[in-house]
PDB file of C-alpha atoms in Angstrom:
ATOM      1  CA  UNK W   1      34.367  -8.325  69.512  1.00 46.00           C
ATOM      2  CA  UNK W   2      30.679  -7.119  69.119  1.00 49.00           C
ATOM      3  CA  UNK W   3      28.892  -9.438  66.435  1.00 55.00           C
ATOM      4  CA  UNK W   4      25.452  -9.370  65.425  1.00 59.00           C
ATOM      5  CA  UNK W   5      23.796 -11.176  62.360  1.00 67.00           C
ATOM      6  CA  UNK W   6      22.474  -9.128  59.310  1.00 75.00           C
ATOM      7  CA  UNK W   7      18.745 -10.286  60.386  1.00 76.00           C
ATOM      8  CA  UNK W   8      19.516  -9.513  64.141  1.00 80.00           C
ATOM      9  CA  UNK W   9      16.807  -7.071  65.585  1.00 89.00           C
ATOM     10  CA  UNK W  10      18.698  -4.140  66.462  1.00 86.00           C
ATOM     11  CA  UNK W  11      20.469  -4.191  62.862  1.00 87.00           C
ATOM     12  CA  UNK W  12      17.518  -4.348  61.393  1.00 92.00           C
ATOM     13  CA  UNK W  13      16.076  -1.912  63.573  1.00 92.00           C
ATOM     14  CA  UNK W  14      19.117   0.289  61.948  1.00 89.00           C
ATOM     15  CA  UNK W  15      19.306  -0.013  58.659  1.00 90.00           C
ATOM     16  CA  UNK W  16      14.979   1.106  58.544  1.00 94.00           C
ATOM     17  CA  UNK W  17      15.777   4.361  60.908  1.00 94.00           C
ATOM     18  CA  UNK W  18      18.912   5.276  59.535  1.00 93.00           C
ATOM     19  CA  UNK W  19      17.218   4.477  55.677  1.00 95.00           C
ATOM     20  CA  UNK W  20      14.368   7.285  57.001  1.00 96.00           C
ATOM     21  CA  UNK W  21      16.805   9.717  58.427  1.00 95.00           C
ATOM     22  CA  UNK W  22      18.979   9.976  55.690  1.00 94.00           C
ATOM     23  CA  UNK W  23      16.094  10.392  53.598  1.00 96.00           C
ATOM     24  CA  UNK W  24      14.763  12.904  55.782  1.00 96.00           C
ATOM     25  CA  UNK W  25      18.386  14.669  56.233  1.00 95.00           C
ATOM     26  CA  UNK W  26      18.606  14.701  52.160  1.00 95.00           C
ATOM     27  CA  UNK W  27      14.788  15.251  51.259  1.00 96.00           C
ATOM     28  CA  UNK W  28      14.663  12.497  49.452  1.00 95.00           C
ATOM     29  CA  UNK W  29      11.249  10.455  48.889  1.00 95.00           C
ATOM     30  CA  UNK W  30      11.324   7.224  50.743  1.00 95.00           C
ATOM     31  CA  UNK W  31      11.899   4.140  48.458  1.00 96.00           C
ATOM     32  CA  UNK W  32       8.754   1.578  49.729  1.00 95.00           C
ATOM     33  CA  UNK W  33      10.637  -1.269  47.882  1.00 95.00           C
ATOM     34  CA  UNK W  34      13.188  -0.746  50.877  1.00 94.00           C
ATOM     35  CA  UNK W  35      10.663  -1.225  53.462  1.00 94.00           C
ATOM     36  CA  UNK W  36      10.062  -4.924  53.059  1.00 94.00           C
ATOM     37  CA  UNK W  37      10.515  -7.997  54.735  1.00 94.00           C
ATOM     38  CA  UNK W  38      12.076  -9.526  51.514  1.00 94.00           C
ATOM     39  CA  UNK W  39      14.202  -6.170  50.508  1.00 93.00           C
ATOM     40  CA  UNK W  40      15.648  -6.690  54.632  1.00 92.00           C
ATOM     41  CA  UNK W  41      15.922 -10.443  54.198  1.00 92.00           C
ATOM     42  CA  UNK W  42      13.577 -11.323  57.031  1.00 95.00           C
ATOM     43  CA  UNK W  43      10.601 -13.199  57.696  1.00 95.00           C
ATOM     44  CA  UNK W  44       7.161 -11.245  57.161  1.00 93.00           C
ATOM     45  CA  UNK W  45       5.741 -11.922  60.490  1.00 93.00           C
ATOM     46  CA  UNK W  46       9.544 -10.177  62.067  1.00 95.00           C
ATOM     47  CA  UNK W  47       9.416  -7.725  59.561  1.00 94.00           C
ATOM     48  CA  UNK W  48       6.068  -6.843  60.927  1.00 93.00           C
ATOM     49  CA  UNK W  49       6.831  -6.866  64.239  1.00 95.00           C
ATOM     50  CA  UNK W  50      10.147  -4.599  64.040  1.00 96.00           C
ATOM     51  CA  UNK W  51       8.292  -2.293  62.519  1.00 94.00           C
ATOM     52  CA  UNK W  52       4.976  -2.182  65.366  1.00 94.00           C
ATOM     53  CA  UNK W  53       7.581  -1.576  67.799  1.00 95.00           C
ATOM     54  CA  UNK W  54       9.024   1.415  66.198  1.00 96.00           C
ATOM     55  CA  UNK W  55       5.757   3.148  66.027  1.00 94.00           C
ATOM     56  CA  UNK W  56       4.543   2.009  69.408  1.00 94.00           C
ATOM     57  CA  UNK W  57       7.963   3.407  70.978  1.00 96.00           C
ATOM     58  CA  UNK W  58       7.755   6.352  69.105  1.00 96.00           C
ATOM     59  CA  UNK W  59      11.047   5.606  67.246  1.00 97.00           C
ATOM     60  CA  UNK W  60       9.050   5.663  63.714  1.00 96.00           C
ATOM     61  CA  UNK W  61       6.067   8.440  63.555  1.00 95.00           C
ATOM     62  CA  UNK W  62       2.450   7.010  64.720  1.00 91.00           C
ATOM     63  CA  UNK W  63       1.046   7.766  61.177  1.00 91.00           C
ATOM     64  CA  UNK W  64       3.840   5.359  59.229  1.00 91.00           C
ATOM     65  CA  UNK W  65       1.699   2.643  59.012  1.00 89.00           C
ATOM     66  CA  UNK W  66      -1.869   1.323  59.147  1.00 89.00           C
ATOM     67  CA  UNK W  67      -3.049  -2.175  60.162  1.00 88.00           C
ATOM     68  CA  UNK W  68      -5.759  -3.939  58.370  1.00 90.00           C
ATOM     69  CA  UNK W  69      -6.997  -7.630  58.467  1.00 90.00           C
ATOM     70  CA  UNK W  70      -3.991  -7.762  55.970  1.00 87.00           C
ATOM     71  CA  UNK W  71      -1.590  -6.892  58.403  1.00 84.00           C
ATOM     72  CA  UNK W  72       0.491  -4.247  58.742  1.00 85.00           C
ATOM     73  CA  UNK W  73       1.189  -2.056  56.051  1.00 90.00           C
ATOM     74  CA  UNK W  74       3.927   0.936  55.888  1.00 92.00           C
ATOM     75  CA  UNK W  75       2.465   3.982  54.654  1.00 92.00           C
ATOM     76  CA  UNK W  76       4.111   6.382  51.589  1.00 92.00           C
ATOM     77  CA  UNK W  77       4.376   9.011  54.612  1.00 93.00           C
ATOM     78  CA  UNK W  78       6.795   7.118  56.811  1.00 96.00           C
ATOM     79  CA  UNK W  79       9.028   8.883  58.565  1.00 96.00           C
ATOM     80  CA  UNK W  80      11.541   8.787  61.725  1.00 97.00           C
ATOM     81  CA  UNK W  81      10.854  10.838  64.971  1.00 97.00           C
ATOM     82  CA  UNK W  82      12.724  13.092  67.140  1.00 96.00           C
ATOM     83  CA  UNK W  83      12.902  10.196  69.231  1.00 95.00           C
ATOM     84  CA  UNK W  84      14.486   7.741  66.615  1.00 95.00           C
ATOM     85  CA  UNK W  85      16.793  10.131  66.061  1.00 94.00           C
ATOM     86  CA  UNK W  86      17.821  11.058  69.037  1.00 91.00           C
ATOM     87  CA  UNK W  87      18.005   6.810  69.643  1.00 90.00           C
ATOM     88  CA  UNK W  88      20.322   6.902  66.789  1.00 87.00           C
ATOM     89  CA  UNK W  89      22.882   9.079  67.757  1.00 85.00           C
ATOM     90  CA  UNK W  90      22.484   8.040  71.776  1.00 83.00           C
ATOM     91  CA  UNK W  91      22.036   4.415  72.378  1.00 73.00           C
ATOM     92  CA  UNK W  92      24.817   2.127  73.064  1.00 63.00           C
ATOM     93  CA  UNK W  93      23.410  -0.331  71.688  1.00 65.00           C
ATOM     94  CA  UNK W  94      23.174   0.965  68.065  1.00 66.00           C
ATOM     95  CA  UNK W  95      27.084   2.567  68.754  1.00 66.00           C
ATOM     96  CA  UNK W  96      27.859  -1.350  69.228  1.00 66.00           C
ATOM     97  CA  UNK W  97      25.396  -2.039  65.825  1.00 63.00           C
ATOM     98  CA  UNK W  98      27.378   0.505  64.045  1.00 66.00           C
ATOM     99  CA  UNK W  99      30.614  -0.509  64.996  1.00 64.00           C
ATOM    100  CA  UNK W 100      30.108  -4.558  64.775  1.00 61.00           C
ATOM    101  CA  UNK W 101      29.005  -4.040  60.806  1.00 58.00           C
ATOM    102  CA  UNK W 102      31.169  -4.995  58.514  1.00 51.00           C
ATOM    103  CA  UNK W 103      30.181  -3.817  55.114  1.00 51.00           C
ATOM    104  CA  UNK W 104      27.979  -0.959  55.586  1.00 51.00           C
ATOM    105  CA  UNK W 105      26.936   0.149  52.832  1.00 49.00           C
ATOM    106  CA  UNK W 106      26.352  -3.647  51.336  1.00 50.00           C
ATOM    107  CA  UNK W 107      24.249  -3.910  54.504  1.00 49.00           C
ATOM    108  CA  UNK W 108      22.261  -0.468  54.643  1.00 50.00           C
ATOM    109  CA  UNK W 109      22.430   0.304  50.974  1.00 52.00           C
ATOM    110  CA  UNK W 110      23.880   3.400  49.560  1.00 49.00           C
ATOM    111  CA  UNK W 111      23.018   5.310  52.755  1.00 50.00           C
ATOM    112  CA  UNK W 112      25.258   7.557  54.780  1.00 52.00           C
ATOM    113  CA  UNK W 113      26.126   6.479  58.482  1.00 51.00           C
ATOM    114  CA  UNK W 114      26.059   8.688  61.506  1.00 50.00           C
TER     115      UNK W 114
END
């Protein structure tokens, strides 16, 4: 069987694009407290790199975030793209993600799987 840790990447990766989607789906304002590192129990530095690769693969929209000599910071207009969404439904990888969690909803919050 399929495991993967609640801090692996592509979990992780997950729980922030379905989070959007469903928020998106339900037009519901996005929650900012459940964009962090500490809300996703990971490390700032992975949190911040997760979330660089979403926008630079186009999974995230290129205006969710900003970059200062801060860091990275997520902006109140984040939001999932055709892409992500289409990643969602498509990739194997996330079927294996969404199948391997145990738990959803203690994992993802109170947010409705594909």
């Amino acid at each position: 069987m399929f495991h993967l840790a609640k801090n692996d990447y592509f979990v992780v990766m997950y729980r922030l694009m379905m989070y959007l989607y469903n928020c998106l789906k339900n037009d519901q304002q996005v929650d900012l407290s459940k964009i962090t590192s500490s809300y996703l129990g990971i490390n700032e530095r992975y949190f911040q790199y997760i979330l660089t690769n979403l926008v630079n693969d186009g999974y995230l929209m290129a205006d969710s975030t900003y970059e200062d000599m801060n860091g990275l910071h997520v902006m109140e207009s984040i939001m999932i793209s055709p892409k992500g969404i289409a990643y969602l439904h498509e990739n194997s990888t996330i079927a294996k993600v969404k199948s391997s969690v145990k738990g959803l909803s203690d994992i993802i919050g109170n947010v409705t799987p594909l």
